[in-house]
C-alpha positions as MATLAB code, in Angstrom:
seq = 'MSSSIQLLKSTYRWISTPLIVSAPMRVFTGPELATAVSSAGGIGFIGPGKSPEDLEPAFQKARKLLEQMLHSQQSKRSSISSADLEDKLPIGIGFQIFDANLQVALPSIATHRPAAAWLFVPRDGTDDLPVWMREIRNVSPQTQIWLQVGSVKDAMEAAKLSNPPDVLVLQGIDAGGHGLAKGAGIVSLIPEVRDAMASTGIEIPIITAGGIADDREMAAALGLGAVGAAMGTRFLASKEAEIAAGYQNEVLRATDGGQSTVRTPLFDALAGRNNWPPQFDGRSIINGSTKDSEAGVEFEKNEAQFREALKQGDKGWGKDGRLTTYAGTGVGLIHEVKSADDIVHNSRESARVALKVALELL';
ca = [
     -18.635  -11.149    1.536;
     -18.438  -14.268   -0.642;
     -19.930  -12.317   -3.536;
     -17.214   -9.678   -3.108;
     -14.364  -12.157   -3.398;
     -16.038  -13.859   -6.366;
     -16.266  -10.460   -8.035;
     -12.554   -9.890   -7.485;
     -11.701  -13.359   -8.797;
     -13.656  -12.721  -11.975;
     -11.984   -9.336  -12.435;
      -8.438  -10.348  -11.508;
      -8.323  -13.864  -12.917;
      -4.764  -14.598  -11.799;
      -5.301  -14.051   -8.046;
      -5.329  -16.710   -5.346;
      -6.985  -16.416   -1.961;
      -6.493  -15.249    0.672;
      -5.664  -12.204   -1.452;
      -2.391  -10.435   -0.698;
      -1.736   -6.951   -2.049;
       1.494   -4.973   -2.025;
       0.623   -1.380   -1.176;
       1.833    1.410   -3.492;
       4.560    3.046   -1.407;
       6.114    6.153   -2.917;
       9.454    5.411   -4.639;
       9.840    2.017   -2.886;
       7.465   -0.160   -4.909;
       8.565   -0.276   -8.506;
       7.889   -2.623  -11.429;
      10.011   -5.501  -10.059;
       8.058   -5.712   -6.815;
       4.635   -5.156   -8.374;
       5.103   -7.801  -11.055;
       6.559  -10.313   -8.582;
       3.549   -9.966   -6.279;
       1.029  -10.314   -9.106;
       2.925  -13.278  -10.549;
       2.605  -14.970   -7.151;
      -1.184  -14.647   -7.236;
      -1.495  -11.325   -5.454;
      -1.980   -7.821   -6.800;
       1.141   -5.702   -6.901;
       1.002   -1.917   -7.078;
       3.603    0.485   -8.394;
       3.909    3.444   -6.044;
       3.970    7.122   -6.973;
       7.358    8.051   -8.380;
       9.438   11.118   -7.702;
       7.675   12.881  -10.586;
       4.514   12.265  -12.664;
       6.695   11.498  -15.680;
       8.040    8.372  -13.934;
       4.793    6.524  -14.672;
       5.280    5.704  -18.355;
       8.746    4.097  -18.024;
       7.499    2.165  -14.974;
       4.602    0.731  -16.984;
       6.907   -0.136  -19.874;
       9.317   -1.947  -17.567;
       6.493   -3.829  -15.841;
       5.130   -5.035  -19.168;
       8.591   -6.145  -20.288;
       9.149   -8.059  -17.031;
       5.817   -9.841  -17.354;
       6.453  -10.738  -20.988;
       9.867  -12.131  -20.060;
       8.298  -14.136  -17.255;
       5.733  -15.663  -19.610;
       8.518  -16.875  -21.899;
      10.740  -18.276  -19.152;
      10.741  -21.118  -16.656;
       9.211  -18.718  -14.125;
       5.899  -19.061  -15.953;
       5.404  -22.509  -14.418;
       4.941  -20.902  -10.999;
       3.242  -17.716  -12.167;
      -0.512  -17.232  -11.930;
      -0.526  -14.833  -14.887;
      -1.368  -16.033  -18.392;
      -0.829  -14.403  -21.759;
      -4.587  -13.743  -21.868;
      -4.341  -11.728  -18.644;
      -1.580   -9.608  -20.132;
      -3.509   -8.998  -23.349;
      -6.642   -7.895  -21.486;
      -4.928   -5.470  -19.118;
      -1.638   -4.980  -17.330;
      -2.024   -7.277  -14.288;
      -0.656   -4.812  -11.763;
      -1.966   -1.638  -10.164;
      -0.736    1.935   -9.871;
      -1.044    4.264   -6.890;
      -1.652    8.013   -6.876;
      -1.518   10.603   -4.113;
      -4.087   12.804   -5.799;
      -3.161   16.068   -4.106;
       0.319   16.132   -5.663;
      -0.242   14.018   -8.791;
      -0.867   15.138  -12.366;
      -3.928   13.554  -13.951;
      -3.245   14.861  -17.438;
       0.237   13.326  -17.442;
      -1.098   10.019  -16.097;
      -4.052    9.511  -18.444;
      -2.161    8.705  -21.682;
      -0.123    6.008  -19.916;
      -3.222    4.560  -18.273;
      -4.987    4.474  -21.645;
      -2.035    2.729  -23.292;
      -1.226    0.142  -20.626;
      -4.646   -0.422  -18.978;
      -3.468   -1.262  -15.431;
      -5.757   -3.599  -13.525;
      -6.349   -1.056  -10.768;
      -5.696    2.550   -9.796;
      -5.314    3.087   -6.033;
      -6.325    6.660   -5.181;
      -5.445    8.439   -1.940;
      -5.660   11.959   -0.506;
      -7.736   14.229   -2.739;
      -7.165   17.905   -2.062;
      -9.477   19.404    0.538;
     -12.456   21.329   -0.779;
     -12.162   20.057   -4.358;
     -13.958   17.588   -6.625;
     -10.638   15.933   -7.475;
     -11.763   12.434   -6.517;
     -14.829   12.180   -8.805;
     -12.830   13.754  -11.635;
      -9.965   11.263  -11.276;
     -12.348    8.331  -11.086;
     -14.345    9.450  -14.114;
     -11.349   10.243  -16.312;
      -9.505    7.010  -15.522;
     -12.619    4.971  -16.273;
     -13.145    6.899  -19.510;
      -9.694    6.121  -20.913;
      -9.409    2.594  -19.469;
     -12.689    0.860  -18.551;
     -10.671   -2.229  -17.543;
      -8.990   -0.276  -14.737;
     -10.814   -0.632  -11.444;
     -10.749    2.182   -8.911;
      -9.435    1.413   -5.433;
      -9.919    4.196   -2.902;
      -7.961    4.373    0.344;
      -9.771    5.865    3.333;
      -9.201    5.793    7.079;
     -12.557    6.535    8.685;
     -16.167    5.394    8.597;
     -17.227    8.863    7.447;
     -14.872    8.900    4.475;
     -15.748    5.314    3.560;
     -19.466    6.016    3.494;
     -19.098    9.257    1.568;
     -17.183    7.335   -1.082;
     -19.608    4.402   -1.074;
     -22.551    6.740   -1.659;
     -21.047    8.482   -4.695;
     -23.115    8.123   -7.858;
     -20.185    6.177   -9.324;
     -18.461    4.708   -6.269;
     -15.040    3.053   -6.186;
     -14.806   -0.615   -7.084;
     -12.790   -1.432   -3.962;
     -12.392    0.337   -0.626;
      -8.994    0.136    1.063;
      -9.504    0.695    4.786;
      -6.286    1.901    6.376;
      -5.990    1.546   10.139;
      -3.967    3.756   12.457;
      -1.220    1.095   12.755;
      -0.122    1.723    9.174;
       3.343    2.940    8.391;
       3.867    5.982    6.241;
       1.087    8.468    5.629;
      -2.458    8.170    6.904;
      -4.942    9.990    9.081;
      -3.342   11.374   12.237;
      -6.476   10.418   14.164;
      -8.125    7.104   13.451;
      -8.992    3.586   14.534;
      -7.242    0.278   14.111;
      -8.646   -2.210   11.645;
     -10.167   -4.275   14.479;
     -12.970   -1.730   14.857;
     -12.736    0.114   11.531;
     -13.578   -2.816    9.246;
     -16.660   -4.090   11.135;
     -18.082   -0.592   11.569;
     -17.700    0.218    7.874;
     -19.236   -3.119    6.900;
     -22.186   -2.508    9.231;
     -22.680    1.002    7.867;
     -22.646   -0.233    4.273;
     -24.990   -3.122    5.054;
     -27.494   -0.754    6.661;
     -27.761    1.153    3.375;
     -27.700   -1.885    1.083;
     -24.202   -1.187   -0.229;
     -21.645   -3.911   -0.885;
     -18.142   -2.930   -1.938;
     -15.164   -5.261   -1.480;
     -12.882   -4.207    1.366;
      -9.124   -4.575    1.365;
      -7.544   -3.754    4.692;
      -4.204   -2.100    5.397;
      -2.295   -1.031    8.460;
       0.026   -3.073   10.658;
      -0.351   -6.334    8.722;
       2.990   -8.084    8.424;
       2.299  -11.811    8.627;
      -0.232  -14.597    8.158;
      -1.882  -14.289   11.580;
      -2.811  -10.658   11.082;
      -4.036  -11.474    7.616;
      -6.256  -14.254    8.949;
      -7.637  -11.829   11.528;
      -8.420   -9.277    8.808;
     -10.457  -11.854    6.907;
     -12.397  -12.632   10.071;
     -13.170   -8.944   10.477;
     -14.783   -8.784    7.041;
     -12.034   -7.893    4.573;
     -11.607   -9.887    1.363;
      -7.859   -9.371    1.349;
      -4.994   -7.540    2.982;
      -2.475   -4.995    1.762;
       1.009   -5.119    3.219;
       3.461   -2.266    2.987;
       6.189   -2.533    5.604;
       6.573   -6.277    5.019;
       7.446   -5.628    1.387;
      10.056   -3.038    2.383;
      11.969   -6.125    3.516;
      11.691   -7.798    0.117;
      14.488   -8.345   -2.371;
      12.584   -6.400   -5.016;
      11.947   -3.249   -2.964;
      13.685   -0.117   -4.216;
      15.051    0.785   -0.802;
      18.367    1.848    0.704;
      20.191   -0.815    2.715;
      20.294    1.473    5.756;
      16.510    1.876    5.699;
      15.908   -1.838    5.168;
      18.230   -2.710    8.054;
      16.150   -0.507   10.350;
      13.000   -2.387    9.353;
      14.743   -5.612   10.386;
      16.154   -4.130   13.606;
      12.967   -2.618   15.034;
      10.926   -4.520   17.625;
       7.826   -3.759   19.693;
       6.306   -1.730   16.879;
       3.782    0.103   19.023;
       6.632    1.587   21.055;
       9.391    1.834   18.461;
       7.299    3.794   15.941;
       5.529    7.131   16.233;
       3.023    9.119   14.192;
       4.436   12.524   13.346;
       4.394   15.213   10.628;
       8.082   15.860   11.368;
       9.629   14.122    8.377;
       7.434   15.948    5.870;
       8.646   19.198    7.398;
      12.292   18.096    7.419;
      12.051   17.031    3.770;
      10.303   20.258    2.760;
       7.089   18.457    1.801;
       4.632   20.533    3.820;
       1.899   20.250    1.195;
       0.140   17.309    2.870;
      -3.404   18.114    4.094;
      -3.291   18.857    7.847;
      -5.297   15.775    8.888;
      -2.460   13.490    7.723;
       0.852   12.549    9.246;
       3.230    9.597    8.935;
       4.251    6.681   11.143;
       8.006    6.223   11.329;
      10.545    4.293   13.356;
      11.771    6.465   16.222;
      15.275    7.849   15.670;
      17.475   10.817   16.459;
      15.256   13.256   14.572;
      12.076   12.271   16.418;
      13.843   12.138   19.788;
      15.210   15.651   19.339;
      11.813   16.927   18.245;
      10.188   15.411   21.341;
      12.921   16.934   23.510;
      12.182   20.412   22.187;
      15.267   20.851   20.026;
      14.789   23.774   17.650;
      13.463   22.707   14.267;
      16.233   24.537   12.415;
      18.898   22.535   14.278;
      17.038   19.290   13.663;
      16.673   20.168    9.997;
      20.380   20.921    9.653;
      21.281   17.509   11.079;
      18.736   15.855    8.782;
      20.324   17.579    5.781;
      23.754   16.428    6.884;
      22.516   12.848    7.280;
      21.292   12.902    3.677;
      24.953   13.106    2.636;
      25.933   10.030    4.658;
      24.173    7.351    2.621;
      23.231    4.259    4.620;
      24.906    5.696    7.719;
      22.131    8.297    7.854;
      19.813    5.607    9.215;
      20.082    3.791   12.530;
      18.797    3.915   16.079;
      20.160    7.427   16.459;
      20.136    8.232   12.752;
      18.220   11.137   11.297;
      16.581    9.956    8.077;
      12.935    9.149    7.384;
      12.118    5.513    8.186;
       8.401    4.999    7.637;
       7.131    1.685    9.005;
       3.966    0.288   10.591;
       3.489   -1.267   14.010;
       3.877   -4.728   12.494;
       7.565   -4.015   11.960;
       8.539   -6.135   14.963;
       7.295   -9.233   13.138;
       9.732   -8.784   10.259;
      13.071  -10.514   10.749;
      14.552  -11.217    7.328;
      14.599  -10.080    3.729;
      12.756  -12.467    1.415;
      11.704  -12.481   -2.207;
       8.259  -11.053   -2.880;
       7.283  -14.433   -4.296;
       8.158  -16.159   -1.016;
       6.400  -13.498    1.053;
       3.168  -13.903   -0.900;
       3.152  -17.703   -1.076;
       4.242  -18.232    2.540;
       1.823  -15.646    3.935;
      -1.083  -17.041    1.951;
      -0.479  -20.677    2.909;
       0.190  -19.822    6.552;
      -2.955  -17.686    6.715;
      -4.977  -20.691    5.552;
      -3.442  -22.737    8.366;
      -4.145  -19.972   10.886;
      -7.805  -19.880    9.856;
      -8.100  -23.659   10.212;
      -6.521  -23.507   13.682;
      -9.012  -20.805   14.681;
     -11.920  -22.972   13.522;
     -10.677  -25.820   15.696;
     -11.273  -23.620   18.739;
     -15.032  -23.619   18.106;
];
């Protein structure tokens, strides 16, 4: 595992360890959040936008923000140097392959050379994944491929490709938002994948995701065999997140994440996004929509109330609200909105303390 983290440090020269990653959440993680996380010594990812054409302006804004940071007082705290920015754009970009447009994305990737491309959900029965990996590497050799998977089977199939991903992101069942409907938590998923790779002589760095919201969970992930941790829900409660106040307030309100969230395909159906492969669903905070669905309320009635809630702005969220509120089981550990810089620095330093405390128990 030490060789894996050394490889990442040589590739992403600005990072500090333990490595913290902000996951690419659709429409929520824009240039402000991604650049703030990378500037703090993590790796920030821009999420998929509402349309493929959103990518180019997002890259342009990220580059402008980083250039401004380098020429301001912020540079004293930033881990990013001008050399990092000249080599590649020190952030990542995420793609949901099944509804993304490779041909639209490639020119922007070639121009801006993002440090990483996080790929997720190739269409069933296609060779989309190898094609995306090959084409991205062709136009931007500096861009490393991160592949998100949620099972040992998928991890090993990816690891055994003739040109495998540079990093595997193992997403556990506790994750908020979309993931496999059936899966394991990271406590068993990471060790089993590491054992399977070791048995075949494969070593690929593992970043873990799913339910990680503070330093203690991050420390645990490192003990399981990951070289870093991706946080999603925690960054929904950041100042830089592109999120409605009503949604963000729900993230702060929720407690007991294993009971206050539920995995369901309901919100894709309510939003008219039924194109997700059938093995995926999404974890959301329980609200009026999920309660009615569980109670057997007709979908058409539920949908009508969802549509009405869309007109209500922030009032559409709440304990009995109707709107989509994706969040992981770690949501109960999130109590306040902080800057991304503070989240990264505090989580990293506290994780170091947590690891030292654990060693004292030996």
